[in-house]
Amino acid sequence: MDNKLALLTLCGSIIALLFAATRAQKVLRFPEGNDTMVKIAASIRSGAMAYLKRQYRILLIFFAGMFLILTVMAACGFLTWFVPFAFITGGFFSGLSGFVGMNIATRANARTAAACQKGLNRGLKVAFSAGSVMGFTVVGLGLLDISIWYLLLRLVFHLPIEEITSAMLTFGMGASSMALFARVGGGIYTKAADVGADLVGKVEAGIPEDDPRNPAVIADNVGDNVGDVAGMGADLYESYVGSVLSACALGVIAFNKIEAVDRVNAVALPMVLAAVGVLASIIGSMLVKTGENTDQGTLLKALRRGTNTSALLIAVVAFPLVWFIFGKAFIGFYFAIIAGLIAGVLIGFFTEFFTSDSYKPTKGLAEKSQTGPATIVIGGISLGMLSTAVPILIIAVCVMAAYTFSGGFTETTRGLYGIALAAVGMLSTLGITLATDAYGPIADNAGGIAEMSGLEPEVRGRTDALDSLGNTTAATGKGFAIGSAALTALALIASYVEKVQQVGGAGVELNMSVMNPPVLVGIFIGACLPFVFAALTMSSVGRAAQSIVVEVRRQFREIKGLMEGKAEADYEACVDICTKASLHEMVLPTILAIVTPVVVGLLLGYNGVIGMLTGATSTGFLMAVFMSNSGGAWDNAKKYIEGGAYGGKGSEAHKAAVVGDTVGDPFKDTSGPSINILIKLLSMVSIVFAGLIVNFHLF
Amino acid sequence: MDNKLALLTLCGSIIALLFAATRAQKVLRFPEGNDTMVKIAASIRSGAMAYLKRQYRILLIFFAGMFLILTVMAACGFLTWFVPFAFITGGFFSGLSGFVGMNIATRANARTAAACQKGLNRGLKVAFSAGSVMGFTVVGLGLLDISIWYLLLRLVFHLPIEEITSAMLTFGMGASSMALFARVGGGIYTKAADVGADLVGKVEAGIPEDDPRNPAVIADNVGDNVGDVAGMGADLYESYVGSVLSACALGVIAFNKIEAVDRVNAVALPMVLAAVGVLASIIGSMLVKTGENTDQGTLLKALRRGTNTSALLIAVVAFPLVWFIFGKAFIGFYFAIIAGLIAGVLIGFFTEFFTSDSYKPTKGLAEKSQTGPATIVIGGISLGMLSTAVPILIIAVCVMAAYTFSGGFTETTRGLYGIALAAVGMLSTLGITLATDAYGPIADNAGGIAEMSGLEPEVRGRTDALDSLGNTTAATGKGFAIGSAALTALALIASYVEKVQQVGGAGVELNMSVMNPPVLVGIFIGACLPFVFAALTMSSVGRAAQSIVVEVRRQFREIKGLMEGKAEADYEACVDICTKASLHEMVLPTILAIVTPVVVGLLLGYNGVIGMLTGATSTGFLMAVFMSNSGGAWDNAKKYIEGGAYGGKGSEAHKAAVVGDTVGDPFKDTSGPSINILIKLLSMVSIVFAGLIVNFHLF
C-alpha cells in the first residue's frame, strides 16, 4: 500500500508542475506593452539573470566543497553514501524553484503593467497567474524530490524505512543552505539598492521613487526579483520540504514499537497530505477571479476566497485520510494537523493586525511620526517586540494541542510526530498562499515599469492598488512562513535527538535537562545566534547601500544633463555594484550558520547541540517576528501618511516616517526572513554531522 | 564555628555602614556654593524626595497586598511563617538603599559644582565620596539584612540550616520587587524628562541642554537622581543580596551527602566572602586620590587603581578563606570565585570596547551619521546585537569553568554551587565598583547646576570631564551588573529546582528535558518576556515623554518673556507630570513580572516554570546587553561628534546622532537595566510560589 501512497505524491507533484506550466503559458500570452516597456523589462531581466548566474557560480564552489566534506565523512563511516547526493539534489531543486519563479516574474512585470492599462482585474490576472507559477513550482519540485528519493531508496535500494527517512532528511540541509544563501544574498541586494536609491534619490535629490533619472532604479527593480522572488522561492521550498521530511523522520520513530506497516504509513501521511494540499490549492486558485470592474475590497475577497477554500478542503479531506491510514485509534493526528492549520491562519491574521494601517497599532505608530524620527523608531521597535507575544502564545497552544491530541503524554515520540504534522498542516496549502504572496513583488515591478516608461498615472494607481493588496496577503504568507519554521525547527530538534541515539547506540548519554551545563550553555549560545546573524546581515545591507550611495552621487555629479533628463544614467554600474556587494556579503553569515553547530558540538557534545538548537529556535522565532512586524508596520505607517495623514507627502511627519521605513527595510526583508531559514539550517547541519559529534566531543 | 563566621558578616556590614557615614560627613563638610546653587539644589532635592515619597506610598499598597497573599499562603501551608516578614524586610532595605543613596546624591550635586570651581580633583573628591556612600550603604544594608536573619533563625528559632537558607531566599523576592519598581519607575521618569526636554528644548526651540529657560530642566535633573541613583541603588542591592542568598541556598544542597558541619560552612562561605569584599573595597577606595592638578587620564588611573586593588585583594584572600573553610579537597571553589571575578572584569572591558568612542565600533557608528538618522539607527542596533556575542561567550566559559572546577561532573549540585560562587566573586567588590558608577549622575547633576546658575564655562568643563569619566567607569559597572545577573539567575533556577523537590517530596516528577513540551513551551514563553517587557517600558517612556513635550510647548507659548529670560518657567508642573506618569506606567510591567510565573506554573506546572526561567534568563541577558550597548554607543557617538568630528555640533551628522541618542535613551536607562532585575524576580517569585504550583497545575 505504501508505494501506492508514494506514487500518489509523485502524481501530486506532476499535477502541480503541469498546473504551473499552464499558468506560465497563460502569462506569456499577454502582450509586454510598448517598446520602452519591453526594453526596461529586458534590462531588469538581464540584471536579475546575471545576478543569479554569478550567485550560482559561487554556490557551485560551496556545494562542491560540501560534497567533498560529506564524501570524506561517508568514507569515514559517519554518514551513509546517499547523503552527499541527497545534499546536492536538495540544493539544486531549491535553487531551481527560485530560478523558475524569478524567470516568470521578470516576464510578467511589463505584462502586468500593460494589462493594468486595460483594467485592474486584468492586471491581477497576469500577476496572480505568475505568482501561481512560483507557488506550484515550489510545491511541485518539493514533492518531486521527495517522492523520487523515496521510491529510489525503497524500490531500487530496498533500504529499511528508518534509513530512508534519515537519508532523505539530509537533503533538507542542501535545500536549507541554498535557501539561506538566496535569502541573505537576495535580501542584501534588494535592500542595498532600495536604501541606496532612496537615500540619494528621494532624500538628497528630491526626485520621486522609480524616477528613470535615478541610476539605481533598475538595480532596485532587479532587487525585487532576486530578493523577494528568487529568495522567497528558495526559502519556501526549504520550509515545505523541511516540514514534510521532519514529519516523515519522526513518523518512523513514533511507531517503532508497533507493527511495521504502521511505520511506513506514518511516513506516507505527511507526503500524501502535501499531495492533497496541491489539489486543494489548485481548486482554490481556480476560484480567484472577479468581474472586470471591481474595487480593492472585492479583489481581496477574491484572493481570500481562494486561500480559505483550499484550507477548508484540506480540513475536510484530512479526516478520512488519517482515518484510512491509521484507523480510529490515532484520529488525534487529524486534530494535530488542524491545530497547525488554525495556528497558521491566526498568526497570519495577527501579523496583519500589527502591520496593516487598517488597525490601531500601525495607525498609532504613524501618529508618533509627529514628534520626529526618534519617537517613530522607538515606537516601531516597541510595537515589533510587543507583537511577539501573540504568535508565541499561538505556537505554545498549538504545540501543546498537537502533542496532547497525538497522545504524546502516553508515548512521547508520537507527540513529537504530531507537532511535525501540525507544521505540514500549516504548509499544506502553500501552493496558493505562496501564489498570493509572490504576486506582490511582480505588481511592485510593474509599477516601476509604468513610472519609468511614462504611462498614464491611472496605470500606476492600479499597480499600486495591486501592490498594496499584495502587502496584505504577504502578511498572511509571512505568518505561515514564521509559524511553520518554528514548528519544523522543533520537529528537527526531535529528529536530531533520534539521530544521535541511532548513530551512537548504547554509548550515548543523553541528558537534555536544562540544568545540565552543556545544555544550558548551549541554550545561551544558540539564543545569541539570531542576534549575531541579524547584526551581520543588517550591517551588510548598510555597507552595500553605502557603495550605492557613493556611485549614485558620482553619477549625478559627473553625468551632465542627467537631472534634466537629457542624458541617460549608467544603470549597469549600480546593478554591478549591488551584485558584487551582496554576493560578497552573503558568505560570512551563511558560513557562520554552518560552522557553529559543528564547533559547538565538538566542544559541548550532542547535549550542548540540543541546547543550542533550542535556544536558537526560541530566540530566532522571536527575532523573526519582531523584525518582520516592526519593518512591516513602519512601511505601512509611511504609506498611511503618504495617503494624506499628518500632512501627507513631504511633511515633517512624512520625513520621520521615511526614516522609520528605511530602518525597517533590512529588518523585514533581509534579517527577519533569513532567521527562519537559519534556525532550520542549524538543525539540518547538526543532523548531518551527528555521527562526527557522537564520536568526538570535549564535554 | 559557623556562628562566628556569621558574626564576621555582621561586623563587615557594620564597618561598611560606618564607612558610608564617615564619607557622608565628609561630603556635607563641603560648601554648597552661592544662593542660586543652593536654591536649584533644593528644588532638585524636593522634587526627588516628593517622587520617592509618592513611589513608596504606592509600594506600600503593593507590599501590603503581597504580605496578605503570602500570609494566606503560609496559613494554607504552602510557605513557612517567616516568608511574609522576610519579604517585607527585603523590600524595605532595598528601598532604603535607594533612599540613602539619593539623599546624599542630591546634597552632593551643588557641592560638586562648587568644588569644581576650585579644581577638577576637588570635584572628584566630593562626587566620589558621595558615590562611596551609596556603594557602602548598599553592601552594608545587604549584609545587615542577611546576617540578622541568619542569626535570628539560627540562634533564636533554631531552624535547621536548609530551612534557614530557604526562608532567607524569599526575602530576595521583596528586594527584587522593590528594585524592579524603582528601576522601571525611575527609568521612565529620567528618560521621559530627558527625551521631553531635548525634543522641545534642543530640537524645536534651539536652546542648549540644561538651559534654565527650559521648563523640563529641573525634572531632567530630578530624573538623574530618581532613576540613575535611587533606581540603581535598589537594583544593585537586589543583585548583591540575590547572589549571596542563592549561593547559600545551593551550598546547603551541595553538601547534603557529607557530614553536617560542611553544609553550614558552605552557607558561610558566600557571606564571609562578601564581608571580606567590604574590607577590600574600603582599602581600594582609600587609594582613590591624586594631586591637585591632574588630567582625565590620571583621574581614570586613580579610580582604576582603587577597583583593581580591591579585586586583587579578594583574589588573594579568597584562597586561604576557601582552604580554611573547606580544606584542600574543595579548593576548586576558589577557582570558581576567580572565574567570576575575571568574567566580570572582561565583560566590563568589552562593554567599554563596544560603547566608548576611544575604540573602533563607536567611531564607526559616528561615521554612519553622515548618511542620516536611518543609517546610524541601523548601525547602532546592529552594533548592539553583535556585541552580545562576546559576553555570551565569556559567561559560557565562566559557567563551564566554575562548574568543572567545583567538581560538578562528579556531583551536579556542587557544580551549581560553584556557579553561584562565581556570581558572588563577581559582586564581592561591589562597594567600590558601585562607588565609581554612582558618582557619574552626581557629576551630571553638578554640570546642570553649574549651567543653570551661570558659573564660569571652566566649571562646566570640569563637571563634563567628571561626567565623561563616569561614563567609562559606568560601563565597567554595567558589565558586572549584567554578568552577575546572568549567573545569579542561573543559580536561582537551580534553587527553584531544589525548592520544588523539597516542598513536593516524592510526588514530584521532574522532567527538565528540553524535549518535554511543557519545558519547551516554557522556554518559548520565557524567551518572549524580555521582549514584551522591553516593549512595555519603551512605550511607557514614549507616552510619558509625550506629555512632557505637550507641557513644555504650552509653557513656551503661554508664559510671556520665558524665552527672553524675563519670566521663570513653571518647573513644578513638569516635575509633577513626570512623577505621575512614571508611577502610573511602572505598575503594568512589574505586575507582569510577578503574575507570569504563577500563571505559567498553574498551566504548565513546575517543569514549565523551569523552562520559562531558562528562556527568560538567556534572552533577557542578550536583550540587556544589546539594549545597554546600543544605547551607550549612540550616546558616545553623539558626544564624539560634539567633540568636533563630522562637522561637530549643529551639523547634519550631529542631528542624525541626536536621533540615535534619543532612541538609545530608553534602551540603556530604562529597558536594558530593568531586564537584569526582571530575570531574577521571575525566579524569586517562582521560588516563593513553588508550594502552590507543586499542588496545582494543569499539565
PDB file of N, CA and C in Angstrom, chain A residues 493 496-497 500-501 507-514 516-523 600-615 693-694 697 699, chain B residues 409 513-514:
ATOM      1  N   ILE A 493      14.690  19.311  15.866  1.00  0.00           N
ATOM      2  CA  ILE A 493      15.455  19.036  17.088  1.00  0.00           C
ATOM      3  C   ILE A 493      15.150  17.610  17.555  1.00  0.00           C
ATOM      4  N   TYR A 496      16.954  15.269  15.492  1.00  0.00           N
ATOM      5  CA  TYR A 496      18.372  15.239  15.859  1.00  0.00           C
ATOM      6  C   TYR A 496      18.603  14.297  17.045  1.00  0.00           C
ATOM      7  N   VAL A 497      17.735  14.424  18.032  1.00  0.00           N
ATOM      8  CA  VAL A 497      17.864  13.564  19.211  1.00  0.00           C
ATOM      9  C   VAL A 497      17.824  12.092  18.798  1.00  0.00           C
ATOM     10  N   VAL A 500      21.007  11.070  16.968  1.00  0.00           N
ATOM     11  CA  VAL A 500      22.124  10.836  17.884  1.00  0.00           C
ATOM     12  C   VAL A 500      22.019   9.443  18.489  1.00  0.00           C
ATOM     13  N   GLN A 501      20.822   9.074  18.910  1.00  0.00           N
ATOM     14  CA  GLN A 501      20.639   7.751  19.505  1.00  0.00           C
ATOM     15  C   GLN A 501      20.890   6.652  18.482  1.00  0.00           C
ATOM     16  N   GLY A 507      26.243   3.828  23.544  1.00  0.00           N
ATOM     17  CA  GLY A 507      27.253   4.711  24.139  1.00  0.00           C
ATOM     18  C   GLY A 507      26.755   6.120  24.411  1.00  0.00           C
ATOM     19  N   VAL A 508      25.553   6.443  23.923  1.00  0.00           N
ATOM     20  CA  VAL A 508      25.057   7.809  24.043  1.00  0.00           C
ATOM     21  C   VAL A 508      24.507   8.073  25.437  1.00  0.00           C
ATOM     22  N   GLU A 509      24.988   9.139  26.060  1.00  0.00           N
ATOM     23  CA  GLU A 509      24.445   9.525  27.374  1.00  0.00           C
ATOM     24  C   GLU A 509      23.656  10.812  27.225  1.00  0.00           C
ATOM     25  N   LEU A 510      22.409  10.678  26.826  1.00  0.00           N
ATOM     26  CA  LEU A 510      21.589  11.870  26.636  1.00  0.00           C
ATOM     27  C   LEU A 510      21.201  12.460  27.983  1.00  0.00           C
ATOM     28  N   ASN A 511      21.477  13.741  28.161  1.00  0.00           N
ATOM     29  CA  ASN A 511      20.987  14.448  29.334  1.00  0.00           C
ATOM     30  C   ASN A 511      20.541  15.817  28.863  1.00  0.00           C
ATOM     31  N   MET A 512      19.264  15.905  28.510  1.00  0.00           N
ATOM     32  CA  MET A 512      18.759  17.130  27.894  1.00  0.00           C
ATOM     33  C   MET A 512      18.178  18.089  28.917  1.00  0.00           C
ATOM     34  N   SER A 513      18.450  17.851  30.204  1.00  0.00           N
ATOM     35  CA  SER A 513      17.942  18.731  31.245  1.00  0.00           C
ATOM     36  C   SER A 513      18.542  20.128  31.100  1.00  0.00           C
ATOM     37  N   VAL A 514      17.720  21.125  31.289  1.00  0.00           N
ATOM     38  CA  VAL A 514      18.221  22.494  31.197  1.00  0.00           C
ATOM     39  C   VAL A 514      19.219  22.796  32.312  1.00  0.00           C
ATOM     40  N   ASN A 516      21.678  20.774  32.992  1.00  0.00           N
ATOM     41  CA  ASN A 516      22.948  20.182  32.595  1.00  0.00           C
ATOM     42  C   ASN A 516      23.772  21.286  31.914  1.00  0.00           C
ATOM     43  N   PRO A 517      24.927  21.682  32.491  1.00  0.00           N
ATOM     44  CA  PRO A 517      25.645  22.853  31.964  1.00  0.00           C
ATOM     45  C   PRO A 517      25.871  22.885  30.454  1.00  0.00           C
ATOM     46  N   PRO A 518      26.270  21.780  29.798  1.00  0.00           N
ATOM     47  CA  PRO A 518      26.407  21.900  28.346  1.00  0.00           C
ATOM     48  C   PRO A 518      25.100  22.307  27.662  1.00  0.00           C
ATOM     49  N   VAL A 519      23.973  21.786  28.139  1.00  0.00           N
ATOM     50  CA  VAL A 519      22.686  22.180  27.563  1.00  0.00           C
ATOM     51  C   VAL A 519      22.424  23.668  27.826  1.00  0.00           C
ATOM     52  N   LEU A 520      22.655  24.049  29.065  1.00  0.00           N
ATOM     53  CA  LEU A 520      22.406  25.432  29.476  1.00  0.00           C
ATOM     54  C   LEU A 520      23.262  26.404  28.677  1.00  0.00           C
ATOM     55  N   VAL A 521      24.563  26.102  28.608  1.00  0.00           N
ATOM     56  CA  VAL A 521      25.479  26.964  27.852  1.00  0.00           C
ATOM     57  C   VAL A 521      25.096  26.933  26.372  1.00  0.00           C
ATOM     58  N   GLY A 522      24.688  25.753  25.896  1.00  0.00           N
ATOM     59  CA  GLY A 522      24.226  25.640  24.516  1.00  0.00           C
ATOM     60  C   GLY A 522      23.035  26.555  24.253  1.00  0.00           C
ATOM     61  N   ILE A 523      22.101  26.595  25.193  1.00  0.00           N
ATOM     62  CA  ILE A 523      20.931  27.470  25.038  1.00  0.00           C
ATOM     63  C   ILE A 523      21.371  28.932  24.927  1.00  0.00           C
ATOM     64  N   VAL A 600      30.190  23.961  18.201  1.00  0.00           N
ATOM     65  CA  VAL A 600      29.508  23.747  19.483  1.00  0.00           C
ATOM     66  C   VAL A 600      29.465  22.257  19.805  1.00  0.00           C
ATOM     67  N   GLY A 601      29.214  21.447  18.787  1.00  0.00           N
ATOM     68  CA  GLY A 601      29.169  20.005  19.003  1.00  0.00           C
ATOM     69  C   GLY A 601      30.512  19.457  19.452  1.00  0.00           C
ATOM     70  N   LEU A 602      31.579  19.889  18.797  1.00  0.00           N
ATOM     71  CA  LEU A 602      32.907  19.390  19.168  1.00  0.00           C
ATOM     72  C   LEU A 602      33.263  19.794  20.596  1.00  0.00           C
ATOM     73  N   LEU A 603      32.835  20.995  21.013  1.00  0.00           N
ATOM     74  CA  LEU A 603      33.176  21.459  22.359  1.00  0.00           C
ATOM     75  C   LEU A 603      32.207  20.929  23.412  1.00  0.00           C
ATOM     76  N   LEU A 604      30.913  21.092  23.170  1.00  0.00           N
ATOM     77  CA  LEU A 604      29.927  20.793  24.225  1.00  0.00           C
ATOM     78  C   LEU A 604      29.196  19.464  24.027  1.00  0.00           C
ATOM     79  N   GLY A 605      29.507  18.771  22.923  1.00  0.00           N
ATOM     80  CA  GLY A 605      28.853  17.476  22.705  1.00  0.00           C
ATOM     81  C   GLY A 605      27.426  17.612  22.203  1.00  0.00           C
ATOM     82  N   TYR A 606      26.771  16.440  22.007  1.00  0.00           N
ATOM     83  CA  TYR A 606      25.413  16.490  21.454  1.00  0.00           C
ATOM     84  C   TYR A 606      24.427  17.136  22.406  1.00  0.00           C
ATOM     85  N   ASN A 607      24.652  16.995  23.726  1.00  0.00           N
ATOM     86  CA  ASN A 607      23.743  17.667  24.657  1.00  0.00           C
ATOM     87  C   ASN A 607      23.825  19.178  24.481  1.00  0.00           C
ATOM     88  N   GLY A 608      25.048  19.664  24.264  1.00  0.00           N
ATOM     89  CA  GLY A 608      25.223  21.091  24.012  1.00  0.00           C
ATOM     90  C   GLY A 608      24.530  21.515  22.729  1.00  0.00           C
ATOM     91  N   VAL A 609      24.613  20.658  21.695  1.00  0.00           N
ATOM     92  CA  VAL A 609      23.970  20.985  20.418  1.00  0.00           C
ATOM     93  C   VAL A 609      22.456  21.075  20.600  1.00  0.00           C
ATOM     94  N   ILE A 610      21.900  20.148  21.365  1.00  0.00           N
ATOM     95  CA  ILE A 610      20.448  20.182  21.604  1.00  0.00           C
ATOM     96  C   ILE A 610      20.062  21.498  22.287  1.00  0.00           C
ATOM     97  N   GLY A 611      20.873  21.895  23.261  1.00  0.00           N
ATOM     98  CA  GLY A 611      20.630  23.178  23.911  1.00  0.00           C
ATOM     99  C   GLY A 611      20.713  24.326  22.921  1.00  0.00           C
ATOM    100  N   MET A 612      21.765  24.300  22.105  1.00  0.00           N
ATOM    101  CA  MET A 612      21.958  25.379  21.126  1.00  0.00           C
ATOM    102  C   MET A 612      20.756  25.491  20.183  1.00  0.00           C
ATOM    103  N   LEU A 613      20.278  24.331  19.695  1.00  0.00           N
ATOM    104  CA  LEU A 613      19.144  24.358  18.767  1.00  0.00           C
ATOM    105  C   LEU A 613      17.898  24.916  19.449  1.00  0.00           C
ATOM    106  N   THR A 614      17.702  24.539  20.710  1.00  0.00           N
ATOM    107  CA  THR A 614      16.534  25.043  21.443  1.00  0.00           C
ATOM    108  C   THR A 614      16.611  26.558  21.621  1.00  0.00           C
ATOM    109  N   GLY A 615      17.798  27.017  22.041  1.00  0.00           N
ATOM    110  CA  GLY A 615      17.971  28.458  22.226  1.00  0.00           C
ATOM    111  C   GLY A 615      17.784  29.217  20.934  1.00  0.00           C
ATOM    112  N   ILE A 693      30.021  14.148  15.742  1.00  0.00           N
ATOM    113  CA  ILE A 693      29.948  14.715  17.090  1.00  0.00           C
ATOM    114  C   ILE A 693      29.822  13.615  18.144  1.00  0.00           C
ATOM    115  N   VAL A 694      29.067  12.572  17.803  1.00  0.00           N
ATOM    116  CA  VAL A 694      28.907  11.485  18.769  1.00  0.00           C
ATOM    117  C   VAL A 694      30.276  10.880  19.097  1.00  0.00           C
ATOM    118  N   HIS A 697      33.915  14.736  21.040  1.00  0.00           N
ATOM    119  CA  HIS A 697      33.448  15.942  21.730  1.00  0.00           C
ATOM    120  C   HIS A 697      34.176  16.097  23.058  1.00  0.00           C
ATOM    121  N   PHE A 699      33.168  17.999  26.031  1.00  0.00           N
ATOM    122  CA  PHE A 699      32.378  17.785  27.255  1.00  0.00           C
ATOM    123  C   PHE A 699      31.304  16.717  27.031  1.00  0.00           C
TER     124      PHE A 699
ATOM    125  N   PHE B 409      30.960  17.709  37.561  1.00  0.00           N
ATOM    126  CA  PHE B 409      30.772  16.488  36.784  1.00  0.00           C
ATOM    127  C   PHE B 409      30.828  15.235  37.673  1.00  0.00           C
ATOM    128  N   SER B 513      13.933  17.981  30.588  1.00  0.00           N
ATOM    129  CA  SER B 513      14.436  17.840  29.225  1.00  0.00           C
ATOM    130  C   SER B 513      13.816  18.884  28.310  1.00  0.00           C
ATOM    131  N   VAL B 514      14.627  19.448  27.433  1.00  0.00           N
ATOM    132  CA  VAL B 514      14.091  20.452  26.512  1.00  0.00           C
ATOM    133  C   VAL B 514      13.094  19.827  25.545  1.00  0.00           C
TER     134      VAL B 514
END
